[in-house]
Amino acid sequence: MGALVPAVSREIRKILTERAKNFNIALDDVSITSLSFGKEFTHAIEAKQVAAQEAERAKFIVEKAEQDKKSAIIRAQGEAKSAELIGNAIANNPAFVAFRQIEAAREIAHTIAASNNKVFLDSGDLLLGLQSLKMLNNNNKK
């Protein structure tokens, strides 16, 4: 609205100067001290600003959705590659499964050790399934 004041002032000065010439009056300067617009115009400007803000908000939501989509695709591709690599490792090296079981057992043991809770395990669970791995290895060697 501030940018309109100089343009409106020039237009009013031009119109008044032309009309004053008809009455043999010379105007040196025209100064607008107060300028207000009608309610309809003010509401239209406000509605335009609100619409622009809503458009920006909608644009942001669309851009965020596109980024989320790209992120999900990249994550899915990474998980697929991981599954493929694990599948290849299992197929090419049966000991990989045993290795993963040992890693899982270590993680569980660390979690249990770090916990303030008391955990009671029976004698079969004390080694967290590692004993069965030893038996499998002995059977494979025979």
PDB file of C-alpha atoms in Angstrom:
ATOM      1  CA  MET A   1       0.000   0.000   0.000  1.00  0.00           C
ATOM      2  CA  GLY A   2       2.968   2.329   0.686  1.00  0.00           C
ATOM      3  CA  ALA A   3       4.087   2.004  -2.943  1.00  0.00           C
ATOM      4  CA  LEU A   4       0.701   3.222  -4.158  1.00  0.00           C
ATOM      5  CA  VAL A   5       0.851   6.579  -2.339  1.00  0.00           C
ATOM      6  CA  PRO A   6       3.428   8.249  -4.669  1.00  0.00           C
ATOM      7  CA  ALA A   7       1.584   7.016  -7.770  1.00  0.00           C
ATOM      8  CA  VAL A   8      -1.771   8.213  -6.436  1.00  0.00           C
ATOM      9  CA  SER A   9      -0.209  11.535  -5.405  1.00  0.00           C
ATOM     10  CA  ARG A  10       1.217  12.097  -8.916  1.00  0.00           C
ATOM     11  CA  GLU A  11      -2.106  11.240 -10.555  1.00  0.00           C
ATOM     12  CA  ILE A  12      -4.036  13.590  -8.246  1.00  0.00           C
ATOM     13  CA  ARG A  13      -1.485  16.381  -8.804  1.00  0.00           C
ATOM     14  CA  LYS A  14      -1.844  15.948 -12.582  1.00  0.00           C
ATOM     15  CA  ILE A  15      -5.652  15.973 -12.499  1.00  0.00           C
ATOM     16  CA  LEU A  16      -5.875  18.975 -10.123  1.00  0.00           C
ATOM     17  CA  THR A  17      -3.321  20.977 -12.121  1.00  0.00           C
ATOM     18  CA  GLU A  18      -5.295  20.392 -15.349  1.00  0.00           C
ATOM     19  CA  ARG A  19      -8.636  21.330 -13.739  1.00  0.00           C
ATOM     20  CA  ALA A  20      -7.165  24.403 -12.027  1.00  0.00           C
ATOM     21  CA  LYS A  21      -5.926  25.699 -15.408  1.00  0.00           C
ATOM     22  CA  ASN A  22      -9.570  25.918 -16.519  1.00  0.00           C
ATOM     23  CA  PHE A  23     -10.117  28.483 -13.760  1.00  0.00           C
ATOM     24  CA  ASN A  24      -6.816  30.316 -14.369  1.00  0.00           C
ATOM     25  CA  ILE A  25      -5.306  28.962 -11.183  1.00  0.00           C
ATOM     26  CA  ALA A  26      -1.684  27.807 -11.109  1.00  0.00           C
ATOM     27  CA  LEU A  27      -0.829  25.112  -8.596  1.00  0.00           C
ATOM     28  CA  ASP A  28       2.752  24.959  -7.391  1.00  0.00           C
ATOM     29  CA  ASP A  29       2.431  21.818  -5.344  1.00  0.00           C
ATOM     30  CA  VAL A  30      -0.130  19.317  -4.179  1.00  0.00           C
ATOM     31  CA  SER A  31       0.537  17.469  -0.970  1.00  0.00           C
ATOM     32  CA  ILE A  32      -1.461  14.506   0.275  1.00  0.00           C
ATOM     33  CA  THR A  33      -1.323  14.362   4.051  1.00  0.00           C
ATOM     34  CA  SER A  34      -3.691  11.480   4.628  1.00  0.00           C
ATOM     35  CA  LEU A  35      -4.719   8.719   2.285  1.00  0.00           C
ATOM     36  CA  SER A  36      -7.072   5.886   3.070  1.00  0.00           C
ATOM     37  CA  PHE A  37      -8.650   3.292   0.869  1.00  0.00           C
ATOM     38  CA  GLY A  38     -12.173   1.976   0.891  1.00  0.00           C
ATOM     39  CA  LYS A  39     -13.130  -1.085   2.900  1.00  0.00           C
ATOM     40  CA  GLU A  40     -13.590  -3.184  -0.230  1.00  0.00           C
ATOM     41  CA  PHE A  41     -10.120  -2.315  -1.500  1.00  0.00           C
ATOM     42  CA  THR A  42      -8.546  -2.981   1.902  1.00  0.00           C
ATOM     43  CA  HIS A  43     -10.337  -6.324   2.177  1.00  0.00           C
ATOM     44  CA  ALA A  44      -9.255  -7.230  -1.355  1.00  0.00           C
ATOM     45  CA  ILE A  45      -5.604  -6.485  -0.523  1.00  0.00           C
ATOM     46  CA  GLU A  46      -5.833  -8.520   2.686  1.00  0.00           C
ATOM     47  CA  ALA A  47      -7.513 -11.402   0.848  1.00  0.00           C
ATOM     48  CA  LYS A  48      -4.763 -11.317  -1.768  1.00  0.00           C
ATOM     49  CA  GLN A  49      -2.083 -11.477   0.939  1.00  0.00           C
ATOM     50  CA  VAL A  50      -3.852 -14.366   2.686  1.00  0.00           C
ATOM     51  CA  ALA A  51      -4.174 -16.212  -0.632  1.00  0.00           C
ATOM     52  CA  ALA A  52      -0.468 -15.684  -1.332  1.00  0.00           C
ATOM     53  CA  GLN A  53       0.432 -17.030   2.122  1.00  0.00           C
ATOM     54  CA  GLU A  54      -1.823 -20.057   1.609  1.00  0.00           C
ATOM     55  CA  ALA A  55      -0.225 -20.684  -1.785  1.00  0.00           C
ATOM     56  CA  GLU A  56       3.251 -20.563  -0.211  1.00  0.00           C
ATOM     57  CA  ARG A  57       2.100 -22.916   2.536  1.00  0.00           C
ATOM     58  CA  ALA A  58       0.662 -25.355  -0.020  1.00  0.00           C
ATOM     59  CA  LYS A  59       3.890 -25.149  -2.033  1.00  0.00           C
ATOM     60  CA  PHE A  60       5.896 -25.942   1.114  1.00  0.00           C
ATOM     61  CA  ILE A  61       3.654 -28.929   1.902  1.00  0.00           C
ATOM     62  CA  VAL A  62       4.084 -30.281  -1.638  1.00  0.00           C
ATOM     63  CA  GLU A  63       7.871 -29.826  -1.489  1.00  0.00           C
ATOM     64  CA  LYS A  64       7.999 -31.557   1.899  1.00  0.00           C
ATOM     65  CA  ALA A  65       5.921 -34.452   0.563  1.00  0.00           C
ATOM     66  CA  GLU A  66       8.292 -34.781  -2.405  1.00  0.00           C
ATOM     67  CA  GLN A  67      11.309 -34.822  -0.076  1.00  0.00           C
ATOM     68  CA  ASP A  68       9.608 -37.432   2.129  1.00  0.00           C
ATOM     69  CA  LYS A  69       8.917 -39.513  -0.978  1.00  0.00           C
ATOM     70  CA  LYS A  70      12.553 -39.300  -2.108  1.00  0.00           C
ATOM     71  CA  SER A  71      13.703 -40.178   1.403  1.00  0.00           C
ATOM     72  CA  ALA A  72      11.412 -43.225   1.517  1.00  0.00           C
ATOM     73  CA  ILE A  73      12.651 -44.392  -1.895  1.00  0.00           C
ATOM     74  CA  ILE A  74      16.301 -44.049  -0.868  1.00  0.00           C
ATOM     75  CA  ARG A  75      15.623 -45.831   2.431  1.00  0.00           C
ATOM     76  CA  ALA A  76      13.811 -48.666   0.623  1.00  0.00           C
ATOM     77  CA  GLN A  77      16.647 -49.000  -1.890  1.00  0.00           C
ATOM     78  CA  GLY A  78      19.157 -49.187   0.967  1.00  0.00           C
ATOM     79  CA  GLU A  79      17.114 -51.827   2.763  1.00  0.00           C
ATOM     80  CA  ALA A  80      16.753 -53.828  -0.460  1.00  0.00           C
ATOM     81  CA  LYS A  81      20.509 -53.678  -1.051  1.00  0.00           C
ATOM     82  CA  SER A  82      21.117 -54.710   2.552  1.00  0.00           C
ATOM     83  CA  ALA A  83      18.738 -57.658   2.196  1.00  0.00           C
ATOM     84  CA  GLU A  84      20.456 -58.649  -1.052  1.00  0.00           C
ATOM     85  CA  LEU A  85      23.907 -58.504   0.554  1.00  0.00           C
ATOM     86  CA  ILE A  86      22.751 -60.508   3.572  1.00  0.00           C
ATOM     87  CA  GLY A  87      21.112 -63.068   1.273  1.00  0.00           C
ATOM     88  CA  ASN A  88      24.327 -63.398  -0.729  1.00  0.00           C
ATOM     89  CA  ALA A  89      26.388 -63.704   2.453  1.00  0.00           C
ATOM     90  CA  ILE A  90      24.111 -66.461   3.775  1.00  0.00           C
ATOM     91  CA  ALA A  91      24.167 -68.305   0.447  1.00  0.00           C
ATOM     92  CA  ASN A  92      27.934 -68.045   0.017  1.00  0.00           C
ATOM     93  CA  ASN A  93      28.936 -68.561   3.644  1.00  0.00           C
ATOM     94  CA  PRO A  94      26.761 -70.561   6.057  1.00  0.00           C
ATOM     95  CA  ALA A  95      28.930 -69.334   8.942  1.00  0.00           C
ATOM     96  CA  PHE A  96      27.466 -65.862   8.388  1.00  0.00           C
ATOM     97  CA  VAL A  97      24.264 -66.927  10.189  1.00  0.00           C
ATOM     98  CA  ALA A  98      26.327 -68.138  13.136  1.00  0.00           C
ATOM     99  CA  PHE A  99      28.245 -64.850  13.109  1.00  0.00           C
ATOM    100  CA  ARG A 100      24.990 -62.860  13.199  1.00  0.00           C
ATOM    101  CA  GLN A 101      23.705 -65.019  16.082  1.00  0.00           C
ATOM    102  CA  ILE A 102      26.888 -64.315  18.027  1.00  0.00           C
ATOM    103  CA  GLU A 103      26.517 -60.578  17.359  1.00  0.00           C
ATOM    104  CA  ALA A 104      22.894 -60.684  18.525  1.00  0.00           C
ATOM    105  CA  ALA A 105      23.891 -62.660  21.645  1.00  0.00           C
ATOM    106  CA  ARG A 106      26.583 -60.075  22.463  1.00  0.00           C
ATOM    107  CA  GLU A 107      24.110 -57.224  22.069  1.00  0.00           C
ATOM    108  CA  ILE A 108      21.535 -58.970  24.265  1.00  0.00           C
ATOM    109  CA  ALA A 109      24.191 -59.754  26.886  1.00  0.00           C
ATOM    110  CA  HIS A 110      25.347 -56.123  26.880  1.00  0.00           C
ATOM    111  CA  THR A 111      21.755 -54.879  27.274  1.00  0.00           C
ATOM    112  CA  ILE A 112      21.088 -57.296  30.123  1.00  0.00           C
ATOM    113  CA  ALA A 113      24.366 -56.389  31.856  1.00  0.00           C
ATOM    114  CA  ALA A 114      23.698 -52.650  31.584  1.00  0.00           C
ATOM    115  CA  SER A 115      20.136 -52.956  32.889  1.00  0.00           C
ATOM    116  CA  ASN A 116      19.253 -52.304  36.517  1.00  0.00           C
ATOM    117  CA  ASN A 117      16.603 -54.989  36.276  1.00  0.00           C
ATOM    118  CA  LYS A 118      17.215 -58.506  37.498  1.00  0.00           C
ATOM    119  CA  VAL A 119      17.097 -61.157  34.801  1.00  0.00           C
ATOM    120  CA  PHE A 120      16.768 -64.858  35.564  1.00  0.00           C
ATOM    121  CA  LEU A 121      17.799 -67.284  32.844  1.00  0.00           C
ATOM    122  CA  ASP A 122      17.675 -71.047  32.963  1.00  0.00           C
ATOM    123  CA  SER A 123      20.829 -72.977  32.212  1.00  0.00           C
ATOM    124  CA  GLY A 124      19.818 -73.499  28.564  1.00  0.00           C
ATOM    125  CA  ASP A 125      19.526 -69.756  27.980  1.00  0.00           C
ATOM    126  CA  LEU A 126      22.695 -68.691  29.760  1.00  0.00           C
ATOM    127  CA  LEU A 127      24.713 -68.864  26.570  1.00  0.00           C
ATOM    128  CA  LEU A 128      21.855 -67.280  24.588  1.00  0.00           C
ATOM    129  CA  GLY A 129      21.732 -70.110  22.046  1.00  0.00           C
ATOM    130  CA  LEU A 130      25.471 -70.215  21.441  1.00  0.00           C
ATOM    131  CA  GLN A 131      25.657 -73.811  22.644  1.00  0.00           C
ATOM    132  CA  SER A 132      23.476 -74.901  19.706  1.00  0.00           C
ATOM    133  CA  LEU A 133      25.954 -73.240  17.344  1.00  0.00           C
ATOM    134  CA  LYS A 134      28.761 -75.305  18.797  1.00  0.00           C
ATOM    135  CA  MET A 135      26.724 -78.470  18.237  1.00  0.00           C
ATOM    136  CA  LEU A 136      25.979 -77.436  14.654  1.00  0.00           C
ATOM    137  CA  ASN A 137      29.668 -76.852  13.974  1.00  0.00           C
ATOM    138  CA  ASN A 138      30.573 -80.231  15.468  1.00  0.00           C
ATOM    139  CA  ASN A 139      27.936 -81.934  13.291  1.00  0.00           C
ATOM    140  CA  ASN A 140      29.213 -80.145  10.181  1.00  0.00           C
ATOM    141  CA  LYS A 141      32.783 -81.313  10.855  1.00  0.00           C
ATOM    142  CA  LYS A 142      31.755 -84.990  11.055  1.00  0.00           C
TER     143      LYS A 142
END
